[in-house]
PDB file of N, CA and C in Angstrom:
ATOM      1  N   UNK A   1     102.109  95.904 113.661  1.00 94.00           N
ATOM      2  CA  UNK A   1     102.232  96.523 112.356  1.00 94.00           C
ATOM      3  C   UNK A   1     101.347  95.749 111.385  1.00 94.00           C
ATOM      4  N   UNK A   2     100.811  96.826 110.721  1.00 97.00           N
ATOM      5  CA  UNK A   2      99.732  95.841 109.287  1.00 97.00           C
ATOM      6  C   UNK A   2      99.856  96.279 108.036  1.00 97.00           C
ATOM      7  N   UNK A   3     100.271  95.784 107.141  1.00 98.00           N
ATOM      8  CA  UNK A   3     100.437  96.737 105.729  1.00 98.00           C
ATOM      9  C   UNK A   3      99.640  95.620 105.059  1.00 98.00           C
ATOM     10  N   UNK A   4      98.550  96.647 104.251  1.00 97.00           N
ATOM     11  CA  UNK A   4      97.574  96.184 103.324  1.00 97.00           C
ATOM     12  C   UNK A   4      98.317  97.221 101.795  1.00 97.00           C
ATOM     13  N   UNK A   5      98.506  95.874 100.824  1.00 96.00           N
ATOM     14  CA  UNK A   5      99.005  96.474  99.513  1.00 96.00           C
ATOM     15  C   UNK A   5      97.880  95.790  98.405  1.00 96.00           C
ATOM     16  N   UNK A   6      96.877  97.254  97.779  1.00 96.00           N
ATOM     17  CA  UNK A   6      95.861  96.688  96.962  1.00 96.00           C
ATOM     18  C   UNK A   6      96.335  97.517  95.276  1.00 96.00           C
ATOM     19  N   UNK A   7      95.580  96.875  94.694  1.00 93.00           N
ATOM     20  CA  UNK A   7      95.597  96.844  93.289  1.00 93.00           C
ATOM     21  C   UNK A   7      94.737  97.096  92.355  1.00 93.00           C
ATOM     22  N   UNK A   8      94.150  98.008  91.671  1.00 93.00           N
ATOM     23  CA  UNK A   8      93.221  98.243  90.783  1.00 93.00           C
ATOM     24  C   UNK A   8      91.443  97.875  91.849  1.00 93.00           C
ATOM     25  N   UNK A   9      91.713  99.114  92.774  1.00 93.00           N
ATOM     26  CA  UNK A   9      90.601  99.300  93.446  1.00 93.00           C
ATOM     27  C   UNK A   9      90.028 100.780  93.168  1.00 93.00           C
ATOM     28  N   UNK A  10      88.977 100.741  93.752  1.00 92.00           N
ATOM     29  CA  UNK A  10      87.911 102.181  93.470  1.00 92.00           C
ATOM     30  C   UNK A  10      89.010 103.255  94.378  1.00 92.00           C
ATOM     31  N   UNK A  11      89.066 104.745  93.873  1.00 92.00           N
ATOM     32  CA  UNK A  11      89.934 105.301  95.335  1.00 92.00           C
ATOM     33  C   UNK A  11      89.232 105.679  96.531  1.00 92.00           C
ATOM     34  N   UNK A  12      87.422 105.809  96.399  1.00 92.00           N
ATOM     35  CA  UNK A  12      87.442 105.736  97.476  1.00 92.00           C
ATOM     36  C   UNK A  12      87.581 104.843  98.526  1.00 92.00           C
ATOM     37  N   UNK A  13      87.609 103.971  97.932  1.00 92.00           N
ATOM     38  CA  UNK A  13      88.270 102.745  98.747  1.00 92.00           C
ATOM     39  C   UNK A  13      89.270 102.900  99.922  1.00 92.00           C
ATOM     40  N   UNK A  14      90.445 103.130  98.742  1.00 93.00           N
ATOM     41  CA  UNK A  14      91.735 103.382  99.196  1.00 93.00           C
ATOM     42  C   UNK A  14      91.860 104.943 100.263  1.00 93.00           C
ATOM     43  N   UNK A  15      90.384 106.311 100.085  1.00 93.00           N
ATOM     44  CA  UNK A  15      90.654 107.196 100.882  1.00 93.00           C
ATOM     45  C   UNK A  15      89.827 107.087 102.163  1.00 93.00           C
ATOM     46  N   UNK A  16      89.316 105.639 102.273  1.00 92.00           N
ATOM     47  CA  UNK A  16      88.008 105.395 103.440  1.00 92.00           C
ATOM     48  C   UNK A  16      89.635 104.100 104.309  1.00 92.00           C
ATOM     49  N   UNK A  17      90.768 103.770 103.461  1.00 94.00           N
ATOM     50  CA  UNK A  17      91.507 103.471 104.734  1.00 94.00           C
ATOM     51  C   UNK A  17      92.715 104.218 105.097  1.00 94.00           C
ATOM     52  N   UNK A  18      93.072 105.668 104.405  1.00 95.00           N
ATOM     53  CA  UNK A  18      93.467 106.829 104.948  1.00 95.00           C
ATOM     54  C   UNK A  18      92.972 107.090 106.149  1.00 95.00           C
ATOM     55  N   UNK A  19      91.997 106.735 106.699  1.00 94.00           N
ATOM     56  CA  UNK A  19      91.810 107.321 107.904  1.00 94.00           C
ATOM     57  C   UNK A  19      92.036 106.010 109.415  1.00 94.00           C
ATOM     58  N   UNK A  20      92.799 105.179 108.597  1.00 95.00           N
ATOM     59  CA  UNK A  20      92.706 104.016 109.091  1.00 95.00           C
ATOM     60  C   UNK A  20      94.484 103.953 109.224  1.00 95.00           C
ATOM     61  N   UNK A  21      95.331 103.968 108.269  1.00 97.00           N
ATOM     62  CA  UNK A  21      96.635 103.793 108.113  1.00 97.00           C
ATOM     63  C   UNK A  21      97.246 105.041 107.053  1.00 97.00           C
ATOM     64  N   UNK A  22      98.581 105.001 107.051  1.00 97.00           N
ATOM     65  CA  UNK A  22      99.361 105.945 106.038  1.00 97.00           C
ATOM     66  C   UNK A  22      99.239 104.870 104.365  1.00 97.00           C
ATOM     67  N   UNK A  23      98.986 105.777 103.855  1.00 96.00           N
ATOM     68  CA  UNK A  23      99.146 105.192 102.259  1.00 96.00           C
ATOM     69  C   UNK A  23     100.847 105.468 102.133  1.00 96.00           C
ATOM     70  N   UNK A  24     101.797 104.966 101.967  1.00 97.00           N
ATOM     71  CA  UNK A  24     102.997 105.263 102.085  1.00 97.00           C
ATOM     72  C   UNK A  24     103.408 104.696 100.227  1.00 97.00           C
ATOM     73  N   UNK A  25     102.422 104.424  99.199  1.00 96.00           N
ATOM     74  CA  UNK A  25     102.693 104.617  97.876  1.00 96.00           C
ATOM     75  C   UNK A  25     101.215 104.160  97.647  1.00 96.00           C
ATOM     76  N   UNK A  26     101.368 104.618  96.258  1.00 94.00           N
ATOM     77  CA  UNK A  26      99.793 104.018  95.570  1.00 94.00           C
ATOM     78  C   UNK A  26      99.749 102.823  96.294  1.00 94.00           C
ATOM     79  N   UNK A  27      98.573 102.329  96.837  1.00 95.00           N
ATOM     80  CA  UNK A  27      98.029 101.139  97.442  1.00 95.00           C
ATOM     81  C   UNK A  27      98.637 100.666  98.315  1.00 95.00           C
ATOM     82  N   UNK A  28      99.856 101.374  99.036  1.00 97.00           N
ATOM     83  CA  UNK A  28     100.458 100.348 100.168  1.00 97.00           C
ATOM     84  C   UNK A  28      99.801 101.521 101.614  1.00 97.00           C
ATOM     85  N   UNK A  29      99.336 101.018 102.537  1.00 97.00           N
ATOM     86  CA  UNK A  29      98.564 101.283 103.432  1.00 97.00           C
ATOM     87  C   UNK A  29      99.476 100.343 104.722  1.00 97.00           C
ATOM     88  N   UNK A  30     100.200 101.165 105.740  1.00 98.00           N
ATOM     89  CA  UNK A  30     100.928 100.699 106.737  1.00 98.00           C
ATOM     90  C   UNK A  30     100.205 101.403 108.333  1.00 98.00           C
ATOM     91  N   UNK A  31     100.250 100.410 108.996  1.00 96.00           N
ATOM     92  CA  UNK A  31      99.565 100.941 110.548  1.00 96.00           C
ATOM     93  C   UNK A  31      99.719 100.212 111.654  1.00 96.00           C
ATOM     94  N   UNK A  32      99.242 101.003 112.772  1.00 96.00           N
ATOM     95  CA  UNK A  32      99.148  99.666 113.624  1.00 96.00           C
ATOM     96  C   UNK A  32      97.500  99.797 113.965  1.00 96.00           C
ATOM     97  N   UNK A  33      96.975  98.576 114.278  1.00 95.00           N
ATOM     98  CA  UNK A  33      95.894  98.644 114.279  1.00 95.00           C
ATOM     99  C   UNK A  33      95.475  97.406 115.288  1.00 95.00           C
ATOM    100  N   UNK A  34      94.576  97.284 116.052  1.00 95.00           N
ATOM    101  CA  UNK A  34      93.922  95.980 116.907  1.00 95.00           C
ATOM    102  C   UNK A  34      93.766  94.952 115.870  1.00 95.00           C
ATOM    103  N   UNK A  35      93.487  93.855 116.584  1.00 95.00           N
ATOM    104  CA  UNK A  35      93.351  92.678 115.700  1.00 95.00           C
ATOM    105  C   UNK A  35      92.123  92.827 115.042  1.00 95.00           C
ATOM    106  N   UNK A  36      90.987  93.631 116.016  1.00 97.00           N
ATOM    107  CA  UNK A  36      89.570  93.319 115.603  1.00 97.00           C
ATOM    108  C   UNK A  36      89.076  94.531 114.675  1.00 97.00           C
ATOM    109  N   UNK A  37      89.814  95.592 114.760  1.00 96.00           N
ATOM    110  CA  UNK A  37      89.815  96.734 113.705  1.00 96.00           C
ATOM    111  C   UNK A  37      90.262  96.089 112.448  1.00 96.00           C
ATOM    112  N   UNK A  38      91.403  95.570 112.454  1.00 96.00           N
ATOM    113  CA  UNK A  38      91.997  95.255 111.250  1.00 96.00           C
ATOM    114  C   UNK A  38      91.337  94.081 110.354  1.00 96.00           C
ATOM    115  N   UNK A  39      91.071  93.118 111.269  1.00 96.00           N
ATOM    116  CA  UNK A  39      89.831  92.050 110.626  1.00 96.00           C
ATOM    117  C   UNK A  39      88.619  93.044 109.833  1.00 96.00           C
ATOM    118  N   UNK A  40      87.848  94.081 110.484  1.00 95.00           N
ATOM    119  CA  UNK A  40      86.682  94.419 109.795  1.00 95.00           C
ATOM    120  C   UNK A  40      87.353  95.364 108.920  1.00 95.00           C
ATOM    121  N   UNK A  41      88.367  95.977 109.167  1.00 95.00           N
ATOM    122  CA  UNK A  41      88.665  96.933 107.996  1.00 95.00           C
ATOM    123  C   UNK A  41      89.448  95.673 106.215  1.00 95.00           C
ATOM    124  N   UNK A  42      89.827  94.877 106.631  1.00 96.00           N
ATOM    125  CA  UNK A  42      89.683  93.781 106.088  1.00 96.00           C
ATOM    126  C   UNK A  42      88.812  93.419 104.805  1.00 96.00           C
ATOM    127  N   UNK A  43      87.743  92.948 106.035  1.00 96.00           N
ATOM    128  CA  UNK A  43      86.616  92.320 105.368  1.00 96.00           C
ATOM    129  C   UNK A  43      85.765  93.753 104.798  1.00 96.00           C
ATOM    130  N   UNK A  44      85.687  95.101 104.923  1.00 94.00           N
ATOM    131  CA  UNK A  44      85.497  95.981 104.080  1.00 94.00           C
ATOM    132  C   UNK A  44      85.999  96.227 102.919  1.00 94.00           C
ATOM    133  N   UNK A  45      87.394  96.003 102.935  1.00 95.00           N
ATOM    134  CA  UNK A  45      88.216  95.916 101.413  1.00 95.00           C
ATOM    135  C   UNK A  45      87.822  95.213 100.416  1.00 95.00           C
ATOM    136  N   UNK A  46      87.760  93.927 100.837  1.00 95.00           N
ATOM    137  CA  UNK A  46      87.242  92.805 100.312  1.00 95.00           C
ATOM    138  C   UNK A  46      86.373  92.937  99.685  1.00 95.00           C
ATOM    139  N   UNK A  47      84.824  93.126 100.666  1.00 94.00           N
ATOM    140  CA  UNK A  47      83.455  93.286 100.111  1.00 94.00           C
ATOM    141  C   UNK A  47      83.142  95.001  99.088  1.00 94.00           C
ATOM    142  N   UNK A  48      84.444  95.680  98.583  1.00 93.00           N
ATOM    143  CA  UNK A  48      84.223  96.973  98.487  1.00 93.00           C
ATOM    144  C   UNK A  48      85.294  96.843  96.897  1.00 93.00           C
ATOM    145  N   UNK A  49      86.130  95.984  96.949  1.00 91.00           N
ATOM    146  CA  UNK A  49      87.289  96.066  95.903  1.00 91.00           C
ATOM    147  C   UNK A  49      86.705  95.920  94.739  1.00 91.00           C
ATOM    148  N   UNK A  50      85.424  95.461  93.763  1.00 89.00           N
ATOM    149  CA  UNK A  50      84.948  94.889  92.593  1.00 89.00           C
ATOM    150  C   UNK A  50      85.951  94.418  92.102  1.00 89.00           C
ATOM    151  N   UNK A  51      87.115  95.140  91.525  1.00 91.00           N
ATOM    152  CA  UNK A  51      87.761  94.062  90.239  1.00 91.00           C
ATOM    153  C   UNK A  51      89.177  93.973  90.675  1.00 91.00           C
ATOM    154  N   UNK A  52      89.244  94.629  91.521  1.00 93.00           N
ATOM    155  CA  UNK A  52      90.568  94.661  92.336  1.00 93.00           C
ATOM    156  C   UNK A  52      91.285  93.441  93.011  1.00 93.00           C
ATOM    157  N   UNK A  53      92.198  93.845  93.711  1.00 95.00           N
ATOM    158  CA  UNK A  53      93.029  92.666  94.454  1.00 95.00           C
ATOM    159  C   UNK A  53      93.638  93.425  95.690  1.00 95.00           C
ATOM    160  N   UNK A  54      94.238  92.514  96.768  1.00 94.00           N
ATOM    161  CA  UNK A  54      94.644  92.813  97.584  1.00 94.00           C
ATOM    162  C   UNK A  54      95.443  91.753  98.616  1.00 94.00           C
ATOM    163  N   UNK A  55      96.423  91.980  99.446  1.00 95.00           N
ATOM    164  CA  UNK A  55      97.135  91.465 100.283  1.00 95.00           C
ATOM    165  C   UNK A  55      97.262  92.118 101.772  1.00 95.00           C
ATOM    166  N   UNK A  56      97.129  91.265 103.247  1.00 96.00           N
ATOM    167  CA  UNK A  56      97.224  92.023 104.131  1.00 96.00           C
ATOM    168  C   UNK A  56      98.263  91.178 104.853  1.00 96.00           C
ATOM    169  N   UNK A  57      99.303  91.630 105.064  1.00 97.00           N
ATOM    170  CA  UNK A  57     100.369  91.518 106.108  1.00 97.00           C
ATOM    171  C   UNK A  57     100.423  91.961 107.093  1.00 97.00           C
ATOM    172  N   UNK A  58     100.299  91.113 108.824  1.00 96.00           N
ATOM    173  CA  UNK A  58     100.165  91.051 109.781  1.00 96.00           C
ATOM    174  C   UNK A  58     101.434  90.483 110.679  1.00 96.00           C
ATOM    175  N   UNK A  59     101.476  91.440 111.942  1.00 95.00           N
ATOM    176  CA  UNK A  59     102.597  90.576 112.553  1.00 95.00           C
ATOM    177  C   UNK A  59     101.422  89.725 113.869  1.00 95.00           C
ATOM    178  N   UNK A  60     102.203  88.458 113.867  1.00 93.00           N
ATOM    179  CA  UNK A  60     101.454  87.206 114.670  1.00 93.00           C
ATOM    180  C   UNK A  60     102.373  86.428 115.245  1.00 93.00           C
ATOM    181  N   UNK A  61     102.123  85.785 116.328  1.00 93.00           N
ATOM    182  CA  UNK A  61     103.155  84.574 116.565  1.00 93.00           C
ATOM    183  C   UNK A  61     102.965  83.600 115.937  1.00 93.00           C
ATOM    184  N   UNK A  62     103.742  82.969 114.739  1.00 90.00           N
ATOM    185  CA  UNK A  62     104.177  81.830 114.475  1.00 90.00           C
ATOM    186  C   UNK A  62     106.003  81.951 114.459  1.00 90.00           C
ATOM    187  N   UNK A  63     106.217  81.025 113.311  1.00 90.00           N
ATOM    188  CA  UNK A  63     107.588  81.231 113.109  1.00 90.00           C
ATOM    189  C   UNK A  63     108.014  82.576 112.216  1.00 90.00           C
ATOM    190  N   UNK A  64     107.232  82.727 111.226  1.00 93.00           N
ATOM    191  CA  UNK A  64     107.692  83.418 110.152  1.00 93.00           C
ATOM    192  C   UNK A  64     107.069  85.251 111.293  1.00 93.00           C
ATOM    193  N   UNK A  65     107.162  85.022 111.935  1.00 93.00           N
ATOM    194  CA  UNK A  65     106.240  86.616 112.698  1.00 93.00           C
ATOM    195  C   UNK A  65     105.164  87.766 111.713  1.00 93.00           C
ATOM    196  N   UNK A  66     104.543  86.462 111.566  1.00 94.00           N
ATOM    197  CA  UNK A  66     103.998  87.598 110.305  1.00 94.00           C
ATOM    198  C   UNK A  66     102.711  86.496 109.766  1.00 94.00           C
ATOM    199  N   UNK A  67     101.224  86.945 109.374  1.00 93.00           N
ATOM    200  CA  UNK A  67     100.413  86.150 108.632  1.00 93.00           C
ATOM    201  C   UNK A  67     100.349  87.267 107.146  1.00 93.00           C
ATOM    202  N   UNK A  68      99.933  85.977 105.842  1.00 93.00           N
ATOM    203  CA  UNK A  68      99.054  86.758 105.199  1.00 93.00           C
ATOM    204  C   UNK A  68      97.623  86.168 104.348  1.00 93.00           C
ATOM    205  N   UNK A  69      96.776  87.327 103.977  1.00 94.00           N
ATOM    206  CA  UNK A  69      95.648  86.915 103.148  1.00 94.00           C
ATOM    207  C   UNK A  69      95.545  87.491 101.782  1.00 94.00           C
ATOM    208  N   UNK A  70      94.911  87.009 101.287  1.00 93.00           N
ATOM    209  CA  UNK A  70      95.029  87.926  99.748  1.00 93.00           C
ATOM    210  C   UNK A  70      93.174  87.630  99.805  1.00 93.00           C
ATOM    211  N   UNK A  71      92.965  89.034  98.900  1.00 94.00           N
ATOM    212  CA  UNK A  71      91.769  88.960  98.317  1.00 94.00           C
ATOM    213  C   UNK A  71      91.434  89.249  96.883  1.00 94.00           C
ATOM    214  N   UNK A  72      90.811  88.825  96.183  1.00 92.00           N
ATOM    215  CA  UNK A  72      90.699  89.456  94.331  1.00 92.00           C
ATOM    216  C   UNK A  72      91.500  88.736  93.636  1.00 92.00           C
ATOM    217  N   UNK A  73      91.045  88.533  91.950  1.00 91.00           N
ATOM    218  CA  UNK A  73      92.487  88.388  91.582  1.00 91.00           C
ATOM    219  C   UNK A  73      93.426  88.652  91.104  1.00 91.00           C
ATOM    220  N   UNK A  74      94.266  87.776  91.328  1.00 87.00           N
ATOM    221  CA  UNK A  74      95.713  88.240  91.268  1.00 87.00           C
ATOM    222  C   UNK A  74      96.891  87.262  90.902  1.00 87.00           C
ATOM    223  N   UNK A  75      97.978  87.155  90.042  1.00 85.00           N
ATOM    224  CA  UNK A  75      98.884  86.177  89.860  1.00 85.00           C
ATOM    225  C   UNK A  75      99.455  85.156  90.657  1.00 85.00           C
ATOM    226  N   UNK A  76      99.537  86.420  91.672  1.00 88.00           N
ATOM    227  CA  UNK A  76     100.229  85.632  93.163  1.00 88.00           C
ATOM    228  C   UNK A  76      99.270  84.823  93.789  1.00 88.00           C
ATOM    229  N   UNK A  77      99.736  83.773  93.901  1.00 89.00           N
ATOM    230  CA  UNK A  77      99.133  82.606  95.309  1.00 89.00           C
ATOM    231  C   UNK A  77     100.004  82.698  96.519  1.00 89.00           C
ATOM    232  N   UNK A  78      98.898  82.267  97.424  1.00 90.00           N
ATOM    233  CA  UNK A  78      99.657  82.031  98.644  1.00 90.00           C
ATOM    234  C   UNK A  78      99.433  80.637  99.032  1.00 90.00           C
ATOM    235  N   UNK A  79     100.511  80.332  99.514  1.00 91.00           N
ATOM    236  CA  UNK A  79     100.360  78.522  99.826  1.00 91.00           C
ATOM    237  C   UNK A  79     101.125  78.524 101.139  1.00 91.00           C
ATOM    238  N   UNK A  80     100.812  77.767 102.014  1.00 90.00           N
ATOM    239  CA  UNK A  80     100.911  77.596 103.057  1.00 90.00           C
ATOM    240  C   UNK A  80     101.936  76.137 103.278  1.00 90.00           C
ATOM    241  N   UNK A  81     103.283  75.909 103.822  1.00 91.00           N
ATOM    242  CA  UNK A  81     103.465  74.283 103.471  1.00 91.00           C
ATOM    243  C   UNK A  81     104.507  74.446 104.863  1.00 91.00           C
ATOM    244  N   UNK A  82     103.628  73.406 105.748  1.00 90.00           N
ATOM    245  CA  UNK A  82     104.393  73.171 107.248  1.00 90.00           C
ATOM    246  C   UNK A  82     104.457  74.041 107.487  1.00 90.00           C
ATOM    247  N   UNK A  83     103.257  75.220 107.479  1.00 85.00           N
ATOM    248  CA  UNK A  83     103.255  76.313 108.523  1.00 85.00           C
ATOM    249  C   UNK A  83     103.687  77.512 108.120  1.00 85.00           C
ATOM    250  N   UNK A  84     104.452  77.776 106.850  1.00 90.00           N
ATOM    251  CA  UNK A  84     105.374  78.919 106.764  1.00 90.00           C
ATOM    252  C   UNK A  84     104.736  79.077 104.842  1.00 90.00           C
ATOM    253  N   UNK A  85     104.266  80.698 105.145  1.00 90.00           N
ATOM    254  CA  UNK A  85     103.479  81.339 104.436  1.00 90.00           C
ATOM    255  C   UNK A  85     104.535  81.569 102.839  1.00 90.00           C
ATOM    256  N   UNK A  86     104.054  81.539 101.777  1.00 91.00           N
ATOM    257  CA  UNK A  86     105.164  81.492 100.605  1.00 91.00           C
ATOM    258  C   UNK A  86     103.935  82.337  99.406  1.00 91.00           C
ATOM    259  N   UNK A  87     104.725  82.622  98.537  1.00 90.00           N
ATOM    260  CA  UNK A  87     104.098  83.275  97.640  1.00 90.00           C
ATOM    261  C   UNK A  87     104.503  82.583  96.144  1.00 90.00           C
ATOM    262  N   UNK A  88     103.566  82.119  95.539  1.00 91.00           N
ATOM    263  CA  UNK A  88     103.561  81.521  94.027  1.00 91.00           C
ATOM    264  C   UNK A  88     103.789  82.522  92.474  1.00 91.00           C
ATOM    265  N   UNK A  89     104.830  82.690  92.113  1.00 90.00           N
ATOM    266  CA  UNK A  89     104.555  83.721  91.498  1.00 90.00           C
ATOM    267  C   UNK A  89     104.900  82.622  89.947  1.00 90.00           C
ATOM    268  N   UNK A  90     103.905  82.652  88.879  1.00 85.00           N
ATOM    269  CA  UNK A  90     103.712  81.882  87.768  1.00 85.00           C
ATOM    270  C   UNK A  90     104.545  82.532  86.943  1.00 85.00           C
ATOM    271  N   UNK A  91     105.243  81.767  86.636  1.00 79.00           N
ATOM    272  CA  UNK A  91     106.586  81.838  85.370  1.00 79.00           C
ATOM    273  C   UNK A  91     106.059  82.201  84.053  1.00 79.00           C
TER     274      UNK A  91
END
């Protein structure tokens, strides 16, 4: 399972990964997808978002069964501490 949730992106953006996953609300994009699909569809978001932001949630083996990345910005940080993925949200 992969859910990519983006934020103040172009829509064609968002209708070039309709064909990739379900948009299941503005910007949340859920699928299953290969590792190596999902990496380049990824790194397309990324290089395609201009002022936007974005997050991709992956299931992986660690502890937490799950990685994530963020791209653009955005309030939220992600910090990493002994392995287990957390989100910074500024007061």
């Amino acid at each position: 399972m992969t859910v990519i949730v983006l934020e103040r992106v172009p829509v064609g953006l968002r209708g070039e990964l309709t064909r990739w996953m379900l948009e299941i609300h503005t910007g949340v994009f859920v699928g299953s997808l290969s590792a190596r699909v999902r990496d380049l569809l990824w790194d397309q978001v990324c290089n395609q978002m201009r002022e936007g932001a974005g997050f991709l949630v992956y299931q992986t083996n660690n502890e937490q069964g799950f990685a994530l990345r963020s791209c653009g910005p955005t309030d939220r940080r992600l910090i990493q501490i002994e392995g287990l993925f957390l989100v910074r949200i500024p007061s």
